[in-house]
Amino acid sequence: MAKSRRLWLRKLAVDVGCAAMGLTLLLGCTATDKDTESSRKNPTSRKPTGTTPSAPPRAYDPVTKFSGEELVLPGDLSRATLDGTTAWITGPNELTALDLTTEKSTVIRPKGRPPAISPHFGRPVLTEMQGKQVAVALLPVSTPGSGTHTDKDAVEMLVVDARTHKTIWSAEIAGAEPGFSESDDGSVIGADDGIAIVDAGLDIRAVDLTTRKTIWRTDGDAQDVVAVGEGIVALTRSEDGGAQQLHGLRMSDGKREWTSGEPEENLHASRIGPRRLLITRGVDTTYDGGGRVVDLADGGQVASPEFFAVPDRCVYDDESTAVCFKQEYGQPASFALDTTSGKVLWQLPTQDRFAPPISTAWHGIVYAGTEDDPLMLDAHTGEDRTGHLPDVPDVVNAYVGLFQGDDEVLGSEPPTSIRRTTG
């Protein structure tokens, strides 16, 4: 039986994709904030990359092939976001912009010093602020005490110009209570209309990127942020008796804009496109009744698709299709939905086909299988696509794929490699 590649990333309600830094890459390092490192080779790279390429990488769309050469990064894939030819990576106490064209990196540091324990904070988010593309990230910091007061753990937000890689502003989030441990997970969940939604400790809060102020925060009962967009934060909230209910809050003030359905046990919601959410209930492998697709902006029901498995997760291909799948419990199963109509496009398994483990989807292609048997499916039809993959990518764009390795050392983060697209 083929070896399973890995458990997918720590679940983030807003899907999307490199690693914790301490970059010892086959890259040169150009650091800001008075911290410059010379270039050096990564001894853990499995394949040499030779000379640094001077030509910009070519874009391929869709992507069916990857280079045999790779760069290996230490750390977890859940800390990185791709933006064209740049990978933005959250490290233990820095944000790094890795230029995939020049293979040079810029390190941006917060004002606060590194904490004694570095938690696993999540990936940066790219958004617009006053007409400018910016990267927004949270970093754990420690502020020194005075007199009898001890040092204090805090959370600092960085807002960085995505083009120049210069810090626009950096400030602590007032009132955040991280209680740092290595398992803590603070992150920017999403951003829209100049407001960032962040998990900075015990609550979810909205931070105005222009004024730098927290404009609202939850009361601690929110279970999971599902989506951010259309001026709305969609999240589940626990009700009396343990049932959950899906609500849409206005990003501008945190007031409830809509509620979808009655409280239900084992409620699960996933984003399946720019404006759509899929709501299901239950945890069984088979499920009679399907789910419901609702509009993110107003919570109105769009469709009632029928499928035979309650999904663990859905991924959007950034075009018109969402692929949902069950892999954690019971028999693997998957299906695809049109992200506008909510119509079911295909389902697996069938009488003569099995449902392979799915990793991600991008521009009409689903990437699936194991490291010993990588596969591609057509996102619209579910049919097999021909091609040869070196492994199953976890994140894809026109320029590169990111590949998460297996975590073979207890307590360590699995390495992530970067391969360029070649066709």
C-alpha positions as CSV (number, residue, x, y, z in Angstrom):
1,M,0.0,0.0,0.0
2,A,1.4,3.4,-0.9
3,K,2.7,5.4,2.0
4,S,0.4,8.3,2.9
5,R,2.1,11.6,2.1
6,R,1.1,13.4,5.3
7,L,-1.9,14.6,7.2
8,W,-3.0,17.9,5.6
9,L,-2.1,21.2,7.2
10,R,-3.6,22.4,10.4
11,K,-7.1,23.4,9.4
12,L,-7.6,27.0,8.6
13,A,-11.1,28.2,7.9
14,V,-10.0,30.4,5.1
15,D,-8.3,28.1,2.5
16,V,-5.8,28.8,0.4
17,G,-0.2,28.6,0.6
18,C,5.8,28.0,2.9
19,A,7.4,27.5,5.8
20,A,8.9,28.6,9.1
21,M,12.1,30.4,8.5
22,G,15.7,30.4,9.6
23,L,16.3,30.3,5.9
24,T,19.3,28.1,5.1
25,L,18.4,28.0,1.4
26,L,20.2,27.8,-1.8
27,L,19.4,31.5,-1.8
28,G,21.1,34.8,-1.2
29,C,19.6,36.7,1.8
30,T,19.1,40.5,1.7
31,A,17.7,41.6,5.1
32,T,16.1,44.8,6.2
33,D,16.1,46.4,9.6
34,K,19.9,46.2,9.8
35,D,20.0,42.5,9.5
36,T,21.9,41.3,6.5
37,E,23.0,37.7,5.9
38,S,25.2,36.4,3.1
39,S,24.0,33.8,0.7
40,R,24.7,30.1,1.5
41,K,23.7,26.7,0.4
42,N,21.2,24.5,2.2
43,P,22.7,21.3,3.2
44,T,19.3,19.6,3.3
45,S,18.5,20.3,-0.4
46,R,17.9,16.9,-2.0
47,K,18.9,18.2,-5.5
48,P,21.4,20.9,-6.4
49,T,20.0,23.8,-8.3
50,G,23.3,24.8,-10.0
51,T,23.7,28.5,-10.8
52,T,21.1,31.0,-9.8
53,P,18.8,31.6,-12.7
54,S,18.8,35.1,-14.1
55,A,15.7,34.9,-16.3
56,P,12.3,35.3,-14.7
57,P,10.3,32.1,-14.3
58,R,7.8,31.4,-17.1
59,A,4.1,31.2,-16.2
60,Y,2.1,28.1,-17.1
61,D,-1.6,27.8,-16.9
62,P,-2.8,25.2,-16.2
63,V,0.1,23.4,-14.5
64,T,0.8,19.7,-15.3
65,K,4.6,19.5,-14.9
66,F,7.2,20.6,-12.4
67,S,11.0,20.9,-12.5
68,G,13.0,18.0,-11.2
69,E,15.1,20.6,-9.3
70,E,13.9,21.9,-6.0
71,L,14.8,24.2,-3.1
72,V,14.1,22.7,0.4
73,L,12.9,25.0,3.2
74,P,12.8,24.0,6.8
75,G,9.4,24.4,8.4
76,D,5.7,24.0,8.0
77,L,3.7,24.9,4.8
78,S,1.0,26.5,6.9
79,R,3.3,29.5,7.4
80,A,3.5,30.6,3.7
81,T,1.4,32.4,1.1
82,L,2.2,32.6,-2.6
83,D,1.8,35.9,-4.4
84,G,2.9,35.5,-8.1
85,T,6.7,35.1,-8.0
86,T,6.9,35.9,-4.3
87,A,6.5,33.6,-1.3
88,W,5.6,35.4,2.0
89,I,6.7,33.3,5.0
90,T,6.0,33.8,8.7
91,G,9.0,32.8,10.8
92,P,9.5,32.5,14.6
93,N,10.2,36.3,14.8
94,E,10.3,37.6,11.3
95,L,8.4,37.9,8.0
96,T,10.3,36.9,4.9
97,A,9.6,37.8,1.3
98,L,11.3,35.2,-1.0
99,D,11.6,36.4,-4.6
100,L,11.3,33.3,-6.7
101,T,12.8,35.1,-9.7
102,T,16.1,36.1,-8.2
103,E,16.1,33.5,-5.3
104,K,16.8,36.4,-2.9
105,S,14.9,37.0,0.4
106,T,14.1,40.1,2.4
107,V,13.6,39.6,6.1
108,I,11.3,42.1,7.9
109,R,11.5,42.1,11.7
110,P,9.0,43.4,14.3
111,K,9.9,46.0,16.8
112,G,9.6,43.5,19.7
113,R,12.3,41.0,20.5
114,P,11.9,37.3,20.1
115,P,9.9,35.5,22.9
116,A,11.4,32.8,25.0
117,I,9.0,30.3,23.4
118,S,8.2,30.7,19.7
119,P,4.6,29.7,18.9
120,H,3.5,28.5,15.5
121,F,1.8,31.5,14.0
122,G,0.1,31.2,10.7
123,R,0.7,32.4,7.2
124,P,0.5,36.1,6.0
125,V,-2.5,37.5,4.1
126,L,-2.2,39.6,1.0
127,T,-4.8,42.4,0.7
128,E,-5.3,46.0,-0.5
129,M,-4.9,49.0,1.8
130,Q,-5.5,52.5,0.4
131,G,-4.9,51.3,-3.1
132,K,-1.7,49.5,-2.3
133,Q,-1.1,45.7,-2.1
134,V,0.2,44.8,1.3
135,A,1.2,41.7,3.3
136,V,-0.3,41.4,6.8
137,A,1.2,39.1,9.4
138,L,1.1,38.5,13.1
139,L,4.4,37.7,15.0
140,P,5.0,36.7,18.6
141,V,7.2,39.2,20.5
142,S,8.4,39.9,24.0
143,T,8.4,43.4,25.6
144,P,10.9,44.0,28.4
145,G,9.6,44.6,31.9
146,S,11.0,47.2,34.4
147,G,11.6,47.2,38.1
148,T,9.8,44.2,39.5
149,H,7.7,43.7,36.4
150,T,8.7,40.7,34.3
151,D,8.9,40.6,30.5
152,K,5.5,40.3,28.8
153,D,4.5,38.2,25.8
154,A,2.7,40.1,23.1
155,V,1.4,39.9,19.5
156,E,2.7,42.4,16.9
157,M,1.1,43.1,13.6
158,L,3.2,43.9,10.6
159,V,1.9,45.6,7.4
160,V,4.4,45.5,4.6
161,D,4.3,46.9,1.1
162,A,4.1,43.9,-1.2
163,R,6.1,45.6,-4.0
164,T,8.9,47.3,-2.1
165,H,9.0,44.9,0.9
166,K,9.2,48.0,3.2
167,T,7.3,48.1,6.5
168,I,4.4,50.5,6.4
169,W,3.6,50.0,10.1
170,S,4.2,47.6,12.9
171,A,2.5,47.7,16.3
172,E,1.4,45.5,19.2
173,I,-2.3,44.4,19.2
174,A,-3.6,45.9,22.5
175,G,-5.2,43.4,24.9
176,A,-4.1,40.3,23.0
177,E,-3.4,37.5,25.5
178,P,-1.4,34.8,23.7
179,G,-0.2,32.8,26.7
180,F,2.6,31.5,24.6
181,S,3.4,27.9,24.1
182,E,4.9,26.1,21.1
183,S,1.4,24.9,20.1
184,D,-0.2,28.4,20.1
185,D,-1.5,29.4,16.7
186,G,-2.1,33.1,16.1
187,S,-2.8,34.2,12.6
188,V,-4.3,36.7,10.2
189,I,-7.4,34.8,9.1
190,G,-8.4,37.1,6.2
191,A,-8.8,40.7,5.1
192,D,-11.3,42.8,3.2
193,D,-12.2,46.5,2.8
194,G,-9.0,47.6,4.7
195,I,-9.9,45.5,7.7
196,A,-7.9,42.4,8.9
197,I,-9.6,39.6,10.9
198,V,-7.1,38.1,13.3
199,D,-6.9,35.3,15.8
200,A,-4.5,36.9,18.4
201,G,-5.2,34.8,21.5
202,L,-8.5,34.3,23.2
203,D,-10.8,35.9,20.7
204,I,-11.3,36.9,17.1
205,R,-10.9,40.6,16.4
206,A,-11.0,43.1,13.5
207,V,-8.1,45.5,13.1
208,D,-8.5,48.6,10.9
209,L,-5.3,48.7,8.7
210,T,-5.4,52.4,8.3
211,T,-6.0,53.5,11.9
212,R,-4.2,50.5,13.4
213,K,-7.0,50.1,16.0
214,T,-9.1,47.1,17.0
215,I,-12.6,48.0,16.0
216,W,-14.4,45.0,17.4
217,R,-13.8,41.6,19.0
218,T,-15.8,38.5,19.7
219,D,-16.9,37.4,23.1
220,G,-14.9,34.1,23.0
221,D,-17.8,31.9,21.9
222,A,-16.9,31.8,18.2
223,Q,-15.7,28.4,17.1
224,D,-14.4,28.8,13.6
225,V,-14.1,31.6,11.1
226,V,-15.2,30.1,7.8
227,A,-14.7,33.0,5.3
228,V,-13.8,36.7,5.1
229,G,-15.1,38.7,2.1
230,E,-18.0,40.7,0.7
231,G,-17.7,42.9,3.8
232,I,-18.7,39.9,5.9
233,V,-17.0,37.5,8.4
234,A,-18.8,34.2,8.4
235,L,-18.2,32.1,11.6
236,T,-19.8,29.4,13.6
237,R,-20.8,30.0,17.2
238,S,-21.7,27.4,19.9
239,E,-25.2,27.6,21.2
240,D,-26.7,26.0,24.3
241,G,-26.4,22.2,24.4
242,G,-23.3,22.2,22.1
243,A,-25.1,22.8,18.8
244,Q,-23.5,25.3,16.4
245,Q,-25.0,28.0,14.2
246,L,-23.5,29.9,11.3
247,H,-23.6,33.7,11.4
248,G,-22.4,36.5,9.1
249,L,-21.0,39.5,10.9
250,R,-20.4,42.9,9.3
251,M,-16.6,43.6,9.1
252,S,-17.2,47.3,9.7
253,D,-18.7,46.9,13.2
254,G,-19.0,43.2,14.1
255,K,-22.8,43.4,14.1
256,R,-24.8,40.3,13.0
257,E,-25.9,40.7,9.3
258,W,-27.4,37.2,8.9
259,T,-28.0,33.8,10.4
260,S,-28.3,30.6,8.4
261,G,-30.6,28.0,9.7
262,E,-31.2,26.6,13.2
263,P,-28.5,25.5,15.6
264,E,-27.3,22.0,14.6
265,E,-24.9,19.4,16.1
266,N,-21.8,18.6,14.0
267,L,-22.4,21.6,11.8
268,H,-19.6,22.1,9.3
269,A,-19.2,25.0,6.9
270,S,-16.6,25.6,4.1
271,R,-15.9,28.3,1.6
272,I,-16.4,27.1,-1.9
273,G,-15.7,30.2,-3.9
274,P,-15.6,34.0,-3.7
275,R,-19.2,34.3,-2.7
276,R,-20.4,30.9,-1.6
277,L,-20.4,28.7,1.5
278,L,-21.3,25.0,1.8
279,I,-23.0,23.9,5.0
280,T,-23.3,20.3,6.0
281,R,-24.0,18.4,9.2
282,G,-22.9,15.0,10.6
283,V,-19.6,13.1,10.5
284,D,-20.7,9.8,8.9
285,T,-19.0,8.6,5.7
286,T,-22.4,8.4,4.0
287,Y,-25.0,11.1,4.4
288,D,-28.6,11.1,3.0
289,G,-29.6,14.7,2.4
290,G,-26.6,16.6,1.0
291,G,-26.1,20.1,2.2
292,R,-26.9,23.7,1.4
293,V,-25.0,26.4,-0.5
294,V,-25.5,29.9,0.8
295,D,-24.4,33.4,-0.3
296,L,-21.6,34.9,1.8
297,A,-23.0,38.5,1.4
298,D,-26.5,37.9,2.7
299,G,-26.7,34.3,3.9
300,G,-29.4,33.4,1.4
301,Q,-29.7,29.8,0.2
302,V,-28.5,29.3,-3.4
303,A,-28.8,25.5,-3.8
304,S,-29.3,22.2,-2.0
305,P,-26.8,19.8,-3.6
306,E,-27.0,16.1,-2.9
307,F,-23.9,14.0,-2.3
308,F,-23.1,10.8,-0.5
309,A,-20.2,11.9,1.9
310,V,-19.9,14.7,4.5
311,P,-16.6,16.4,3.5
312,D,-13.8,17.2,5.9
313,R,-12.6,20.1,3.7
314,C,-13.2,21.9,0.4
315,V,-10.6,23.6,-1.9
316,Y,-11.4,26.2,-4.5
317,D,-9.5,26.1,-7.8
318,D,-9.5,29.9,-8.2
319,E,-11.7,29.7,-11.3
320,S,-15.2,28.1,-11.1
321,T,-15.0,24.8,-9.2
322,A,-14.7,23.7,-5.6
323,V,-13.6,20.1,-4.8
324,C,-14.7,18.7,-1.4
325,F,-13.5,15.5,0.1
326,K,-13.6,13.2,3.1
327,Q,-10.3,11.6,4.1
328,E,-10.1,11.8,7.9
329,Y,-12.7,9.2,8.9
330,G,-14.1,6.2,7.1
331,Q,-13.9,5.5,3.3
332,P,-12.4,8.4,1.3
333,A,-14.8,10.2,-0.9
334,S,-14.9,13.4,-3.0
335,F,-17.2,15.5,-5.1
336,A,-17.0,18.8,-7.0
337,L,-19.4,21.8,-7.0
338,D,-19.9,24.7,-9.4
339,T,-19.1,27.7,-7.3
340,T,-21.9,29.8,-8.7
341,S,-24.8,27.5,-9.0
342,G,-23.8,25.0,-6.3
343,K,-24.5,22.1,-8.8
344,V,-22.7,18.8,-8.2
345,L,-20.3,18.2,-11.1
346,W,-19.0,14.7,-10.2
347,Q,-18.5,12.3,-7.3
348,L,-16.0,9.5,-6.3
349,P,-15.8,6.7,-5.6
350,T,-17.9,5.0,-8.4
351,Q,-18.4,1.4,-9.2
352,D,-15.1,1.2,-11.1
353,R,-13.1,4.1,-9.7
354,F,-11.7,4.9,-6.2
355,A,-11.4,8.3,-4.5
356,P,-7.7,9.3,-4.2
357,P,-6.5,11.5,-1.3
358,I,-6.8,15.1,-2.6
359,S,-4.2,17.8,-1.8
360,T,-5.3,20.9,-3.7
361,A,-6.8,22.3,-6.9
362,W,-5.9,25.1,-9.2
363,H,-7.3,26.4,-12.5
364,G,-9.2,23.3,-13.5
365,I,-6.8,20.6,-12.2
366,V,-7.1,18.6,-9.0
367,Y,-3.9,17.3,-7.6
368,A,-4.3,14.0,-5.7
369,G,-2.8,10.7,-4.7
370,T,0.2,9.8,-2.6
371,E,3.9,10.5,-3.0
372,D,4.3,7.1,-4.6
373,D,1.4,7.6,-7.0
374,P,0.6,11.3,-7.7
375,L,-2.4,11.9,-9.9
376,M,-4.3,14.7,-11.6
377,L,-8.0,14.9,-12.2
378,D,-10.0,17.4,-14.3
379,A,-11.8,19.6,-11.8
380,H,-14.9,20.0,-14.0
381,T,-15.4,16.3,-15.0
382,G,-13.5,14.3,-12.4
383,E,-11.8,12.3,-15.1
384,D,-8.1,11.4,-15.0
385,R,-5.6,13.7,-16.6
386,T,-2.4,12.6,-18.2
387,G,0.9,13.9,-17.0
388,H,3.8,13.1,-14.8
389,L,4.2,14.7,-11.4
390,P,7.3,14.2,-9.2
391,D,5.0,14.4,-6.1
392,V,1.7,15.8,-5.1
393,P,1.8,19.6,-4.7
394,D,0.1,21.3,-1.8
395,V,0.0,24.8,-3.3
396,V,0.2,25.7,-7.0
397,N,0.3,28.9,-9.0
398,A,1.5,29.6,-12.6
399,Y,5.2,29.8,-11.5
400,V,5.8,27.3,-8.7
401,G,4.4,24.4,-6.6
402,L,5.0,23.9,-2.9
403,F,5.4,20.4,-1.7
404,Q,5.1,19.3,2.0
405,G,7.3,16.5,3.1
406,D,6.4,13.8,5.7
407,D,7.1,14.7,9.4
408,E,9.5,11.9,10.2
409,V,11.1,13.4,13.3
410,L,8.9,13.7,16.4
411,G,8.3,17.3,17.3
412,S,9.8,18.8,14.2
413,E,8.1,20.6,11.4
414,P,8.1,18.7,8.0
415,P,10.2,20.4,5.3
416,T,8.7,22.2,2.3
417,S,10.2,22.2,-1.1
418,I,9.7,24.6,-4.0
419,R,9.6,23.4,-7.6
420,R,9.2,25.6,-10.7
421,T,6.4,24.9,-13.1
422,T,7.6,23.6,-16.5
423,G,4.4,22.9,-18.4
